[in-house]
Amino acid sequence: MQFMLLFSRQGKLRLQKWYVPLSDTQKKKISREVIQIVLARKPKMCSFLEWRDLKIVYKRYASLYFCCAVEDQENELITLEIIHRYVELLDKYFGSVCELDIIFNFEKAYYILDEFILGGEAQETSKKNVLKAIEQADMLQEEAETPRSVLEEIGLT
Amino acid sequence: MPAPIRLRELIRTIRTARTQAEEREMIQKECAAIRSSFREEDNTYRCRNVAKLLYMHMLGYPAHFGQLECLKLIASQKFTDKRIGYLGAMLLLDERQDVHLLMTNCIKNDLNHSTQYVQGLSLCTLGCMGSSEMCRDLAGEVEKLLKTSNSYLRKKAALCAVHVIRKVPELMEMFLPATKNLLSEKNHGVLHTSVVLLTEMCERSPDMLSHFRKNEKLVPQLVRILKNLIMSGYSPEHDVSGISDPFLQVRILRLLRILGKGDDDSSEAMNDILAQVATNTETSKNVGNAILYETVLTIMDIKSESGLRVLAINILGRFLLNNDKNIRYVALTSLLKTVQTDHNAVQRHRSTIVDCLKDLDVSIKRRAMELSFALVNGNNIRGMMKELLYFLDSCDPDFKADCASGIFLAAEKYAPSKRWHIDTVMRVLTTAGSYVRDDSVPNLIQLITNSVEMHAYTVQRLYKALLDDISQQPLVQVASWCIGEYGDLLVSGQCEEEEPIQVSEDEVLDVLEGLLVSNLSTPVTRAYSLTAIMKLSTRFSSVNRIKKVVSIYGSSIDVELQQRAVEYNALFKKYDHMRPALLERMPIMEKTATNGPTDIAQTNGETDSTILDTKHLPSITQPASQANDLLDLLGGNDVVPVIQTTVPTKPASAGGELLDLLGDLSLTGGPTPTPAPSVPMSQPPFLLDGLSSQPIFNDIAAGIPPMTAYNKNGLKIEFTFERSNPSPNIAVITIHATNSTEADMTEFVFQAAVPKTFQLQLLSPSSNVVPALNQGSVTQVIRVLNPQKQQLRMRIKLTYKYFKSHNKGSPVQDLAEVNNFPPQSWQ
């Protein structure tokens, strides 16, 4: 995978993950173009389209478009499954995820994505394991933050 | 300073902004606050500030001032800081930034951290955006982690290794030992990433590929794993719609494809499992189809047995009937890849494919079109063409050009009859006329001239089409060319194929003149129609009308038209005796390869019918596009025989010398006065070894004695010879004309003709005045190609004006045969 974009029906970017090195201006340009092309697609059309030398695989979930750009030799159908798996992970984590969850917790969305996909390839095919890892990392984050308040609580600071 | 606002609050605030300007204002305010907070080196809130910055960055605002802060966060000991820091690094810092390298040390430390989640963060960051330098520095650490027993880290290390290899391919070797027992893992994450790593290595290096095939016995291992996945019972952890770990299955199939490609043993070892997967996989959901798709791709790529291949194509055929568009799309794509190798099997699904032409989805239509063209053959041409023409009618403009070209190609290869071919071509021209490629016009003209018996029918149909619609330029061009050529057939009303129409000469001329004045006609089209009108002067009786039209355009603003009109005028006035011969019917054109020259016997000056027997074609078919003219100059196609190379006979043209160079575009097929400062016109390559270099006058070196070709009335012409080195079949003759009389000979023109087995090229003369009393000479170079090594003979014609004392200068003309060529010049 070269990049993944999540955007709303109005074309607002909610998440962008790039697996190839590009400058900021290039990224902006590409995002704009791809968003435009995907939003122009009619509902009955197939989920794949050719763009430059890549294949764009996209799927709409409620108000969000999930869009991946893969190389020519990739299996488009399994890419659809990858997208679906990511949505399932978000759903499990946030509990019936909606666009607002991703807006307000974008950093968590990134963390989940980074536990599922690394360098453009899936690193873990078990839903359970991905969620477990995120859970543990979240706990670690909380532990790092709570000691202070505990100490403060008992007045030792 | 008050605590910076929380991330959520910022997001909420920004979302309340009603206009872009309002949003920008809020952002700017917050950025300022963040900046000053950064300046204060505040550790507590750095994390929060960077998170806010990342949010604003996603909205499209600049965030580069946060880059160093990300580094500080990464270096911090707190996990929260690291998490945001690494995220920020991945979003803001790519390998183009200078600060990128500063991360290397932090990542190195974190790769060895005691907490696996920290290690995970650094592996992830390295694997997503590590630069080549970083990869080089840290490859060792990654390799170490690849051997750890911690599966959480091992899987990440594997993908990190993939990234390292992509960035620095030379490092591939160092990961080889660690791959030894990767596949004996139980953990699916590790298995999946290991297969990805092995795939990357095999794709990049043929040595690795053979190593894995032979030494590691990779195929049996993979087959075993795949078998377990299929046969094992329900595994809740990896189940997707009843299929166990489809991601791993697909990856294994892909690796098998690479291992089996071109290798008999490997292919054989996987035949069974492929058949098993192909038959047992559930096809009701996308997952199952994804696996089947990958299986089909693998079967087609390896050396599979024919039964398996048929199975694969049948799967694709079933895909084509699936309701799901995506499935149909991948089926068409795969069939396109296999149509060359398994043509017959794919043919069986032809009707389904043709149905896909009517699909609403653009990508599917395009695939179906390409596939349809690949499936056309002699048997199905009529039926397929009907469908394709219908498709051409109704498809998007983007498709029309490709479709039209495809139809032309198919028609050319498989046309069952000439009439069918012409009908098809006409249909394309009338429906998608403006989208056909430029080179189709000359190709079509060639096709038409070749079908001699269809001339009357063709010109009649084209005429009728013109009456309907003159907007489609290629159609108009072909039509006007045909009317010019076969106008006599048109008015005489002979047509065997269909009901002949009654049309008078005036009506035809009306139509052609209409083209000249219409706004819809491009300059190229106008040129075609003017020439067509001119040609009709020998076929029709209303010559006066034609003369009038031609002379009107002598002052046209369009230089191309003007030049033609002027030349044609000259034909009427000075060269009327030549006109019938020049405008005679075109000979049948031979099919030429696009860039190949045809045999052209280039003769000079002869205006009798011997010239017209020659075939000089591609140029004739090109008069239209001016863009091609320059190509002609640069040695493209061949050209009308070069006759004279002097200017004076040419009526003054306003275009100037430059445009004269483009002058030989006449369709008339006969010699036209071409300007002198030529341009050695393009010649067949075997005559040409360097366009303009004249051979050095060096007969002695060549060892062939000079000879006197002509000596009469004071005019003496000597030939000196030289062999052109690169091509021994070419004799280069330089003529030297000297004048021993007391008066100059002006407007001296030397012309030569050779028998048909030779080819001749005349370059420009040094001048056209032969000074009196041998004070100088006119030299001119002739190149003769003599492939059959026959005895060289030449007929020459000399014309000049001779100034005697009492009159202005009387024209002198003489013909002579030159037979006394020394044997060395042609042996």
mmCIF file of C-alpha atoms in Angstrom, chain A residues 39-156:
data_model
loop_
_atom_site.group_PDB
_atom_site.id
_atom_site.type_symbol
_atom_site.label_atom_id
_atom_site.label_comp_id
_atom_site.label_asym_id
_atom_site.label_seq_id
_atom_site.Cartn_x
_atom_site.Cartn_y
_atom_site.Cartn_z
ATOM 1 C CA LEU A 39 -16.183 11.679 -4.634
ATOM 2 C CA ALA A 40 -17.126 11.894 -8.288
ATOM 3 C CA ARG A 41 -17.887 8.178 -8.450
ATOM 4 C CA LYS A 42 -21.487 7.156 -8.645
ATOM 5 C CA PRO A 43 -22.840 4.708 -6.102
ATOM 6 C CA LYS A 44 -23.282 1.854 -8.556
ATOM 7 C CA MET A 45 -19.711 1.866 -9.750
ATOM 8 C CA CYS A 46 -17.128 -0.660 -8.731
ATOM 9 C CA SER A 47 -14.734 0.046 -5.904
ATOM 10 C CA PHE A 48 -11.614 0.149 -8.002
ATOM 11 C CA LEU A 49 -10.251 2.757 -10.283
ATOM 12 C CA GLU A 50 -6.974 3.352 -11.997
ATOM 13 C CA TRP A 51 -5.126 6.501 -11.154
ATOM 14 C CA ARG A 52 -1.672 7.237 -12.492
ATOM 15 C CA ASP A 53 0.151 3.955 -12.165
ATOM 16 C CA LEU A 54 -1.687 2.890 -9.021
ATOM 17 C CA LYS A 55 -4.979 1.306 -8.209
ATOM 18 C CA ILE A 56 -7.314 3.113 -5.870
ATOM 19 C CA VAL A 57 -9.488 0.845 -3.757
ATOM 20 C CA TYR A 58 -12.186 2.673 -1.858
ATOM 21 C CA LYS A 59 -15.274 1.951 0.175
ATOM 22 C CA ARG A 60 -17.782 4.170 1.845
ATOM 23 C CA TYR A 61 -18.864 3.496 5.393
ATOM 24 C CA ALA A 62 -21.655 5.831 6.458
ATOM 25 C CA SER A 63 -20.260 9.319 6.017
ATOM 26 C CA LEU A 64 -16.626 8.341 5.627
ATOM 27 C CA TYR A 65 -14.704 7.192 2.599
ATOM 28 C CA PHE A 66 -11.857 4.780 3.216
ATOM 29 C CA CYS A 67 -9.419 4.925 0.365
ATOM 30 C CA CYS A 68 -6.227 2.943 -0.274
ATOM 31 C CA ALA A 69 -3.754 3.323 -3.090
ATOM 32 C CA VAL A 70 -2.066 0.058 -3.953
ATOM 33 C CA GLU A 71 0.444 -1.023 -6.551
ATOM 34 C CA ASP A 72 -0.537 -2.683 -9.739
ATOM 35 C CA GLN A 73 0.123 -6.257 -8.675
ATOM 36 C CA GLU A 74 -1.904 -6.098 -5.458
ATOM 37 C CA ASN A 75 -5.072 -8.106 -5.010
ATOM 38 C CA GLU A 76 -7.864 -5.535 -4.971
ATOM 39 C CA LEU A 77 -10.372 -7.799 -3.325
ATOM 40 C CA ILE A 78 -8.180 -8.524 -0.338
ATOM 41 C CA THR A 79 -7.471 -4.804 -0.027
ATOM 42 C CA LEU A 80 -11.194 -4.338 0.409
ATOM 43 C CA GLU A 81 -10.981 -6.882 3.203
ATOM 44 C CA ILE A 82 -8.150 -4.949 4.791
ATOM 45 C CA ILE A 83 -10.228 -1.805 4.766
ATOM 46 C CA HIS A 84 -13.098 -3.705 6.278
ATOM 47 C CA ARG A 85 -10.889 -5.153 8.991
ATOM 48 C CA TYR A 86 -9.703 -1.673 9.938
ATOM 49 C CA VAL A 87 -13.269 -0.459 10.206
ATOM 50 C CA GLU A 88 -14.102 -3.445 12.393
ATOM 51 C CA LEU A 89 -11.170 -2.634 14.660
ATOM 52 C CA LEU A 90 -12.286 0.960 15.015
ATOM 53 C CA ASP A 91 -15.785 -0.227 15.663
ATOM 54 C CA LYS A 92 -14.721 -2.592 18.390
ATOM 55 C CA TYR A 93 -12.484 -0.043 20.009
ATOM 56 C CA PHE A 94 -14.869 2.907 20.005
ATOM 57 C CA GLY A 95 -18.037 0.901 20.240
ATOM 58 C CA SER A 96 -20.157 1.578 17.159
ATOM 59 C CA VAL A 97 -17.733 4.004 15.697
ATOM 60 C CA CYS A 98 -18.929 7.088 13.875
ATOM 61 C CA GLU A 99 -17.136 9.921 12.157
ATOM 62 C CA LEU A 100 -17.084 12.076 15.263
ATOM 63 C CA ASP A 101 -15.136 9.443 17.145
ATOM 64 C CA ILE A 102 -12.447 9.605 14.556
ATOM 65 C CA ILE A 103 -12.436 13.371 14.517
ATOM 66 C CA PHE A 104 -12.041 13.746 18.235
ATOM 67 C CA ASN A 105 -9.753 10.826 18.731
ATOM 68 C CA PHE A 106 -7.723 10.950 15.576
ATOM 69 C CA GLU A 107 -4.553 10.010 17.402
ATOM 70 C CA LYS A 108 -6.193 6.793 18.602
ATOM 71 C CA ALA A 109 -7.298 6.021 15.074
ATOM 72 C CA TYR A 110 -3.680 6.340 14.028
ATOM 73 C CA TYR A 111 -2.503 4.106 16.870
ATOM 74 C CA ILE A 112 -4.949 1.411 15.860
ATOM 75 C CA LEU A 113 -3.915 1.667 12.240
ATOM 76 C CA ASP A 114 -0.267 1.407 13.227
ATOM 77 C CA GLU A 115 -0.955 -1.776 15.165
ATOM 78 C CA PHE A 116 -2.700 -3.290 12.193
ATOM 79 C CA ILE A 117 -0.571 -2.126 9.281
ATOM 80 C CA LEU A 118 3.155 -1.446 9.176
ATOM 81 C CA GLY A 119 5.009 -0.141 6.163
ATOM 82 C CA GLY A 120 1.942 -0.693 4.016
ATOM 83 C CA GLU A 121 1.473 -4.372 4.861
ATOM 84 C CA ALA A 122 -0.757 -6.041 7.448
ATOM 85 C CA GLN A 123 1.228 -7.094 10.499
ATOM 86 C CA GLU A 124 -1.460 -8.849 12.465
ATOM 87 C CA THR A 125 -4.335 -10.816 11.072
ATOM 88 C CA SER A 126 -6.073 -11.487 14.369
ATOM 89 C CA LYS A 127 -8.541 -8.827 15.444
ATOM 90 C CA LYS A 128 -8.163 -9.879 19.028
ATOM 91 C CA ASN A 129 -4.415 -9.404 19.079
ATOM 92 C CA VAL A 130 -4.530 -5.942 17.605
ATOM 93 C CA LEU A 131 -7.101 -4.781 20.108
ATOM 94 C CA LYS A 132 -5.204 -6.401 22.958
ATOM 95 C CA ALA A 133 -2.045 -4.556 22.004
ATOM 96 C CA ILE A 134 -3.885 -1.244 21.857
ATOM 97 C CA GLU A 135 -5.476 -1.920 25.186
ATOM 98 C CA GLN A 136 -2.159 -2.640 26.811
ATOM 99 C CA ALA A 137 -0.556 0.425 25.312
ATOM 100 C CA ASP A 138 -3.454 2.541 26.528
ATOM 101 C CA MET A 139 -3.008 1.163 30.001
ATOM 102 C CA LEU A 140 0.659 1.945 29.854
ATOM 103 C CA GLN A 141 -0.229 5.479 28.942
ATOM 104 C CA GLU A 142 -2.610 5.764 31.841
ATOM 105 C CA GLU A 143 -0.117 4.317 34.299
ATOM 106 C CA ALA A 144 2.369 6.883 33.184
ATOM 107 C CA GLU A 145 -0.110 9.596 33.962
ATOM 108 C CA THR A 146 -1.807 8.383 37.118
ATOM 109 C CA PRO A 147 1.101 8.081 39.561
ATOM 110 C CA ARG A 148 1.314 11.819 39.758
ATOM 111 C CA SER A 149 -2.259 12.262 40.737
ATOM 112 C CA VAL A 150 -2.037 9.429 43.274
ATOM 113 C CA LEU A 151 0.930 11.021 44.927
ATOM 114 C CA GLU A 152 -0.738 14.360 44.868
ATOM 115 C CA GLU A 153 -3.763 12.779 46.366
ATOM 116 C CA ILE A 154 -1.981 11.547 49.421
ATOM 117 C CA GLY A 155 -0.238 14.833 49.605
ATOM 118 C CA LEU A 156 3.263 13.608 49.135
#
